[in-house]
Amino acid sequence: MKLPPKPEKLSREKLLEKLQEYGIFVIYDDFFVPKLLKTFDKNELPGRRGFAYKIWGESKIEEFAWRENPDGTFSCSKRILSNFFLHPHFFPLEKGSPRELYKELREVGEYESN
Amino acid sequence: MSQIENGRKYIIRGYLVPIFDEKKQGPVFIKVLERNELRRKWEEFITDLRSVIEEVNKNIKGISEEEKIKLFANLVTLIYKAPMIMPPFLRGINPVIETPGYLLLIRFLLPKVFDINFPLNLYEYKEEEIKDRNLRYFNELVHLAHELIEKYIPTLKNIVMEESKIRLIRELFFETPADTRPLLNTSSLVVHLLATSALAWAMAKKDGIDEKELCILRLAALFHDIGKPFNWERHVLESVNIFRKIFQGILSQSILDKVSDLIRQHHSGGATGLVRYLIEADRIASNIDRLANYVSEALNKIPGIDENVKNIIKDWVEGRRGWETFNELIKEMKSFEKVKELYEEIIRKSLEVPIEKVEEKEEITGISLMKIDTRKIQKYVFGGLRIPEVAGGSRIIDLLIMYDIPSKLLLNDFPAENILYTAGGNIVLLIPDNEYARLRDLFKEIFSSETYRQIDYMIAKTTLKINIVETLEDLERRLSIGKIMENLQNEKSLEVSPIAYLCDSCREYPAAIIDRVGEDEDRLCIYCFAKRQFGRLFTFKSKLKALRKSRLWKLLSKYVMEYIAGHSPEKLKLLEERRVREFGEYRDLAVIKSDGNLMGYFMAQSRSLTDLLERSYRVDLALKQGYSFALSMIENELRSVFENELKAKEWIERIYLGTIFMGGDDVFIIMPAWLSIPFSLILAETFHKELGYHDELSISPTLTIGISSGKPKAPIWSLVETAASLLDYGKTRGGRRSGTGGALAFLVSKSLVFTSESARSFLMRSVEDRLSSMPYVLKGKPNIYFILAKIFEKDGKQITTYEDKINFIREIIKELAKEFIGGEISRLKSIRRHMLRVLNMTTNGEKVVILNGVMFALREFRRRGEEDPTSKYYKMLIDMIPEVSDPEIERIKLPIIDLIMLIDLMKGGVV
C-alpha cells in the first residue's frame, strides 16, 4: 500500500517564509475559485489552500501543498513530481502546443531547491 | 496368469480431478500406464536434463559450489514447470521469445553462467529511460540474451521451445503418479518432488540451517523419488543412481555423496540431521496420513468387498505395508481389471467423504503461505485509450507476475520451487516466517519502481495448515480485510496538481509526453506512455516478428484493428491512400472475454498442497489446450474450404495477433467476428473437457464467455466494457449453475456505442420482453447447439457428447467459410431478413406482443407451403420456442433478437 506522507503543521508566518522559495502559485479563496500567481505576493498568499512549485534536480519539480485548518494553522505536504504539461485553463497553450511546467518555472526565475 | 503379469506391465494413475476418456466420451478417474513406456519417456527426459546441465556447467565461470548447486536446483525446477510457464504452441508460429517464462530462464542464467548483467528487468528502468523511448533496448537485450542461450546452451532452448519436448514434460508431469497404492496414486510425482523441496527448504531455513546445506537439501528433495518410474518397488537406490548419472563430473564428489546419502536415508525413520527435514517434508507433501483416512472411510462405503482385499488395503492404511500393496492386490484378486475397478471405486467414494470428516487441525508452525495480490488490474489494463495500451497493460502485469517478481526472488536466493503458482495478477509463495520481512522489502522495491508505480498491491500471509483449504480461506480473509483497511486509509490521499494537464488516457496523472498517432496527438502520463510503448513493441511487433511479417508493421501499427477484423493488407493500403469507395465491406471484430465458473469451489476441494498445485496447473493448461485446439481446428477446416493454405493461415494469425491476454481461466482476445462463435465454443468445451467434463462429485469448472462485436473503428473500451458486462451477466444467470457446461452471452453493436450499463440494460430489456433468452448454455437449456443446429438444419437432439459437439462445430466453421466466400445468395442473410419481419410484427410501437410474432410466423409458414424454402425459417423459429421457454412459468419466449444477433455475428457484420 502506498500512502502519502503525513502532512506537517505550520503557522501562517512560517508558511509565508517557506513560500518565498517557490516560483508559481495556485491558490484558492473561500469559494474555491482558483487563482494563479507568478510571483510571491504577501497580500494574496497563502489563501485557504494552495500549491507552489519550484525546480528540483535536473528535470523534476517540487510541489508544495497546504491547506488551512480551523485553528488557523496550515497543514503542508511536499512531493516530487516529474515534469508535466500545464493545463490550458491556467496557461493558454501557444498555437495548440502544450507548455511544460519546467520551462515555465525557468522563465519565472531560477527557483531551484538545493 | 496373464492378468497377474499385467500387474508387472502396468501401473495405475488415479485422478481426483477426472480426466476425459475419448472412448467413453466421459470422465474417468484412473489411467492405466505401461511401465516400460513410462520408463522410456523418463529416460529421454533425464538424458535431456543431463545435457542441459552439462552445457550450463561448461559455461559457468567462477562461481562457488554453493551457487552452482542453487543454480541447478532452480534450473531443474523451471524445466519441470516448463509446460506451465511457456505459451501454447501453434503450428507454423514461432514461439515469441519475450514470453515471461523464457525470459525468467534467461534472466537467472545470465549473471551466473555468462557473468553478464543486462538491465533485463523492467523495474530497473528509470523514468527518463521510458521517456526517451528507450524501452526498445529491452527488446534488443532480450534478443541478445536469447542468442547467447541459443549458442551455448542449445538443449535448454530446445527443451522449452520445441513442442514435442514440452509435450513430453507435460505428459511426465501429469501422468506419472507418486505412488502405486490406492488413492496415494492420485498425486503427480513431479508435483510431489516440487512440493517436498519447497517444504524442506522452508523448514530448514526456519531453523537457520546455512545456505550450502540448504542447497544440498533442495537437490536431494528434487530427486528423492525420481527412481520410481524405473523401479516402483525399490525406488530409493534407483533415485540415487539417476541423481549420480545426471550430476557425475559436475558436482564435487563430497556433494554427490552428501545428496546421495540424504536420498538413501529418506525412508529410514527416526533419523537426525538434515535428513529429518526431507522426511518431514515428504510426509506432509505426500499427505499420506490424511489420504489413509480417506481410504478407510471409502472402504466402508464400498459394498461386497472381499475380506482379504480389505485387509491388504487396511495394512497400508495402518502403515505396515508399502510398495507391495499393488502387487498383492493383483495376486489376491487375480485380475488386473478388477483391481482397476477397485482403484476407481476408492477414488469415487473418497470424493464423497466430506472434507470435515478427516480434517486435521495440525498447523506447521513457522511456515506460511504468502500471497501477493495486485489490485485494480481491470482498471489498469482496460482503462486505456487505444488498443496498444490495453495490450501493453496486460503484458506488463504478465511480466510483473511471471517474470519480474520471480526473477527478483531467484536472484535473491529464494528457491524457484517455493513460488507455488502464479495466476492472473497474483502469486503464492511458501515461506518460512523469518523470511517474511526480507521478501516484503523486495516487493516494496519492485512496486515502487517507475514501471510499476501505477499498480497497487497487497500482501497477506497465513500459517500453513495440513488442511490446505482452510489455509487458503484464511489467506483470502486476510486479503479482504486488507482491502477494507486500504479503502479507509485512501481517503486522505493527495489530490493532483491543479495546473497539470491530465493524461488523456487515465485522467489521473499529469501528462508529460506527447504521442502522435496518425493525425491525433495524445498527451500521456509517463505510465500510460510506457504501457502504450510496451503494447506496440512487445505485443504486436514481436508477434508480427514471430509470424515473419515484420514488413507489415508500418501499415498494421495504424490499422491493426481492421487487420484483425479480417481486411487484407492490400485493402488496408486503400484506407491509407484514402480510397474509401473501393474499400467495400467493412467487417466487424469481436472482443472475447472469458472467466471460469465454480473456480473457487474447485480449488476449495483440494485435498492437499500437491493437489492444490496440480489443480492450478491443470486449469492453466486446460485453457492453453483449448486455445491451441481451437486454432488448429479452425485452420484445418478453413483450409479445406479455401483450398489455399496461406489464406487459411492468415485467419489464425489474426486471432494470434489479437490474443491480448490468456492465463489461468482468463482470456481476452480480439478476433474476426465471424469466427468468434465457433472459437468460443471450442474453447469452452475443451476447457471443460480437459478438467474432466464432469458434473457430479468433484465438479469440473466451466467457462463463461462474453462476446461483443462492433466495427473496428468503434472505441475499444466500449467493446471491452460490453464484453465484461456480458461475461458478468452470463456468469450470474447461467454459468454458475452446475451442469451447464459453461455459458455464452453475445451482443452486436451495430452503430451504437454500448457501455457496460447500457449493454446490460439492453439485454435485461430484451429478456424481459421475452425476445431473448440470453445467456445460452452448453449443456441443458437453453442450449446454444440446439439454436445453431436449427439454423444450419441439423438435428439438435443428436448433439450431446463432446465428440458430437466438436464435429458439429467443424461443420459450422465450414458453412461459415462457404458463406464468407459468398457466391450464391446467402442463406443466413435471408434468414435474418425474415426474422426482422417477425420482429417488426412483434414490436408494435412501444409495446411488445409476443403472440403477434408467433401468429405471424405460423401464418407465414402455412401460407408459403412446403415448396417455398423460406417457409422453413418460420418453422425453425417456432421450433425454438420450447427450447428457450421456461416450462414452469407458462409464458413463451421468442428468441428473435438472439437469432438476429447470432447471424450478425457469424456473418461478421456483413449482412
PDB file of N, CA and C in Angstrom, chain B residues 809-841:
ATOM      1  N   ILE B 809     -19.283 -28.307 -34.547  1.00  0.00           N
ATOM      2  CA  ILE B 809     -18.614 -27.005 -34.690  1.00  0.00           C
ATOM      3  C   ILE B 809     -17.774 -26.989 -35.965  1.00  0.00           C
ATOM      4  N   ARG B 810     -17.152 -28.133 -36.258  1.00  0.00           N
ATOM      5  CA  ARG B 810     -16.395 -28.260 -37.509  1.00  0.00           C
ATOM      6  C   ARG B 810     -17.269 -27.890 -38.695  1.00  0.00           C
ATOM      7  N   GLU B 811     -18.475 -28.479 -38.700  1.00  0.00           N
ATOM      8  CA  GLU B 811     -19.374 -28.212 -39.825  1.00  0.00           C
ATOM      9  C   GLU B 811     -19.749 -26.740 -39.879  1.00  0.00           C
ATOM     10  N   ILE B 812     -19.968 -26.153 -38.691  1.00  0.00           N
ATOM     11  CA  ILE B 812     -20.322 -24.724 -38.673  1.00  0.00           C
ATOM     12  C   ILE B 812     -19.210 -23.901 -39.309  1.00  0.00           C
ATOM     13  N   ILE B 813     -17.960 -24.222 -38.929  1.00  0.00           N
ATOM     14  CA  ILE B 813     -16.854 -23.440 -39.479  1.00  0.00           C
ATOM     15  C   ILE B 813     -16.857 -23.536 -40.995  1.00  0.00           C
ATOM     16  N   LYS B 814     -17.086 -24.760 -41.490  1.00  0.00           N
ATOM     17  CA  LYS B 814     -17.103 -24.954 -42.940  1.00  0.00           C
ATOM     18  C   LYS B 814     -18.214 -24.126 -43.580  1.00  0.00           C
ATOM     19  N   GLU B 815     -19.410 -24.210 -42.985  1.00  0.00           N
ATOM     20  CA  GLU B 815     -20.545 -23.462 -43.530  1.00  0.00           C
ATOM     21  C   GLU B 815     -20.234 -21.974 -43.555  1.00  0.00           C
ATOM     22  N   LEU B 816     -19.663 -21.506 -42.442  1.00  0.00           N
ATOM     23  CA  LEU B 816     -19.377 -20.071 -42.348  1.00  0.00           C
ATOM     24  C   LEU B 816     -18.332 -19.662 -43.375  1.00  0.00           C
ATOM     25  N   ALA B 817     -17.347 -20.552 -43.582  1.00  0.00           N
ATOM     26  CA  ALA B 817     -16.315 -20.234 -44.570  1.00  0.00           C
ATOM     27  C   ALA B 817     -16.928 -20.147 -45.958  1.00  0.00           C
ATOM     28  N   LYS B 818     -17.890 -21.052 -46.235  1.00  0.00           N
ATOM     29  CA  LYS B 818     -18.547 -21.015 -47.543  1.00  0.00           C
ATOM     30  C   LYS B 818     -19.332 -19.723 -47.680  1.00  0.00           C
ATOM     31  N   GLU B 819     -20.032 -19.355 -46.601  1.00  0.00           N
ATOM     32  CA  GLU B 819     -20.777 -18.100 -46.614  1.00  0.00           C
ATOM     33  C   GLU B 819     -19.818 -16.933 -46.839  1.00  0.00           C
ATOM     34  N   PHE B 820     -18.623 -17.072 -46.250  1.00  0.00           N
ATOM     35  CA  PHE B 820     -17.645 -15.998 -46.348  1.00  0.00           C
ATOM     36  C   PHE B 820     -17.210 -15.781 -47.784  1.00  0.00           C
ATOM     37  N   ILE B 821     -16.975 -16.894 -48.491  1.00  0.00           N
ATOM     38  CA  ILE B 821     -16.573 -16.773 -49.888  1.00  0.00           C
ATOM     39  C   ILE B 821     -17.711 -16.178 -50.705  1.00  0.00           C
ATOM     40  N   GLY B 822     -18.948 -16.500 -50.283  1.00  0.00           N
ATOM     41  CA  GLY B 822     -20.099 -15.911 -50.964  1.00  0.00           C
ATOM     42  C   GLY B 822     -20.496 -16.729 -52.178  1.00  0.00           C
ATOM     43  N   GLY B 823     -20.849 -16.067 -53.273  1.00  0.00           N
ATOM     44  CA  GLY B 823     -21.315 -16.798 -54.442  1.00  0.00           C
ATOM     45  C   GLY B 823     -22.823 -16.735 -54.496  1.00  0.00           C
ATOM     46  N   GLU B 824     -23.470 -17.883 -54.190  1.00  0.00           N
ATOM     47  CA  GLU B 824     -24.929 -17.894 -54.227  1.00  0.00           C
ATOM     48  C   GLU B 824     -25.499 -17.010 -53.104  1.00  0.00           C
ATOM     49  N   ILE B 825     -26.790 -16.771 -53.181  1.00  0.00           N
ATOM     50  CA  ILE B 825     -27.405 -15.887 -52.190  1.00  0.00           C
ATOM     51  C   ILE B 825     -27.288 -16.500 -50.803  1.00  0.00           C
ATOM     52  N   SER B 826     -26.812 -15.717 -49.876  1.00  0.00           N
ATOM     53  CA  SER B 826     -26.526 -16.239 -48.552  1.00  0.00           C
ATOM     54  C   SER B 826     -27.793 -16.646 -47.821  1.00  0.00           C
ATOM     55  N   ARG B 827     -27.754 -17.870 -47.272  1.00  0.00           N
ATOM     56  CA  ARG B 827     -28.902 -18.371 -46.546  1.00  0.00           C
ATOM     57  C   ARG B 827     -29.088 -17.608 -45.236  1.00  0.00           C
ATOM     58  N   LEU B 828     -27.945 -17.397 -44.561  1.00  0.00           N
ATOM     59  CA  LEU B 828     -28.014 -16.705 -43.270  1.00  0.00           C
ATOM     60  C   LEU B 828     -28.632 -15.326 -43.441  1.00  0.00           C
ATOM     61  N   LYS B 829     -28.225 -14.680 -44.558  1.00  0.00           N
ATOM     62  CA  LYS B 829     -28.736 -13.343 -44.820  1.00  0.00           C
ATOM     63  C   LYS B 829     -30.251 -13.387 -44.966  1.00  0.00           C
ATOM     64  N   SER B 830     -30.723 -14.407 -45.678  1.00  0.00           N
ATOM     65  CA  SER B 830     -32.164 -14.429 -45.924  1.00  0.00           C
ATOM     66  C   SER B 830     -32.926 -14.823 -44.653  1.00  0.00           C
ATOM     67  N   ILE B 831     -32.335 -15.687 -43.808  1.00  0.00           N
ATOM     68  CA  ILE B 831     -32.989 -15.977 -42.522  1.00  0.00           C
ATOM     69  C   ILE B 831     -33.136 -14.684 -41.734  1.00  0.00           C
ATOM     70  N   ARG B 832     -32.056 -13.929 -41.732  1.00  0.00           N
ATOM     71  CA  ARG B 832     -32.058 -12.697 -40.944  1.00  0.00           C
ATOM     72  C   ARG B 832     -33.150 -11.739 -41.424  1.00  0.00           C
ATOM     73  N   ARG B 833     -33.304 -11.664 -42.769  1.00  0.00           N
ATOM     74  CA  ARG B 833     -34.303 -10.752 -43.309  1.00  0.00           C
ATOM     75  C   ARG B 833     -35.708 -11.165 -42.848  1.00  0.00           C
ATOM     76  N   HIS B 834     -35.972 -12.468 -42.882  1.00  0.00           N
ATOM     77  CA  HIS B 834     -37.296 -12.924 -42.474  1.00  0.00           C
ATOM     78  C   HIS B 834     -37.509 -12.742 -40.983  1.00  0.00           C
ATOM     79  N   MET B 835     -36.456 -12.919 -40.218  1.00  0.00           N
ATOM     80  CA  MET B 835     -36.590 -12.735 -38.766  1.00  0.00           C
ATOM     81  C   MET B 835     -36.894 -11.278 -38.436  1.00  0.00           C
ATOM     82  N   LEU B 836     -36.299 -10.395 -39.212  1.00  0.00           N
ATOM     83  CA  LEU B 836     -36.583  -8.970 -38.995  1.00  0.00           C
ATOM     84  C   LEU B 836     -38.063  -8.670 -39.225  1.00  0.00           C
ATOM     85  N   ARG B 837     -38.654  -9.365 -40.207  1.00  0.00           N
ATOM     86  CA  ARG B 837     -40.092  -9.173 -40.456  1.00  0.00           C
ATOM     87  C   ARG B 837     -40.900  -9.575 -39.227  1.00  0.00           C
ATOM     88  N   VAL B 838     -40.499 -10.733 -38.637  1.00  0.00           N
ATOM     89  CA  VAL B 838     -41.224 -11.192 -37.450  1.00  0.00           C
ATOM     90  C   VAL B 838     -41.046 -10.182 -36.318  1.00  0.00           C
ATOM     91  N   LEU B 839     -39.820  -9.685 -36.191  1.00  0.00           N
ATOM     92  CA  LEU B 839     -39.539  -8.722 -35.121  1.00  0.00           C
ATOM     93  C   LEU B 839     -40.415  -7.484 -35.273  1.00  0.00           C
ATOM     94  N   ASN B 840     -40.564  -7.038 -36.536  1.00  0.00           N
ATOM     95  CA  ASN B 840     -41.399  -5.860 -36.779  1.00  0.00           C
ATOM     96  C   ASN B 840     -42.839  -6.113 -36.384  1.00  0.00           C
ATOM     97  N   MET B 841     -43.320  -7.345 -36.638  1.00  0.00           N
ATOM     98  CA  MET B 841     -44.692  -7.657 -36.293  1.00  0.00           C
ATOM     99  C   MET B 841     -44.874  -7.736 -34.776  1.00  0.00           C
TER     100      MET B 841
END
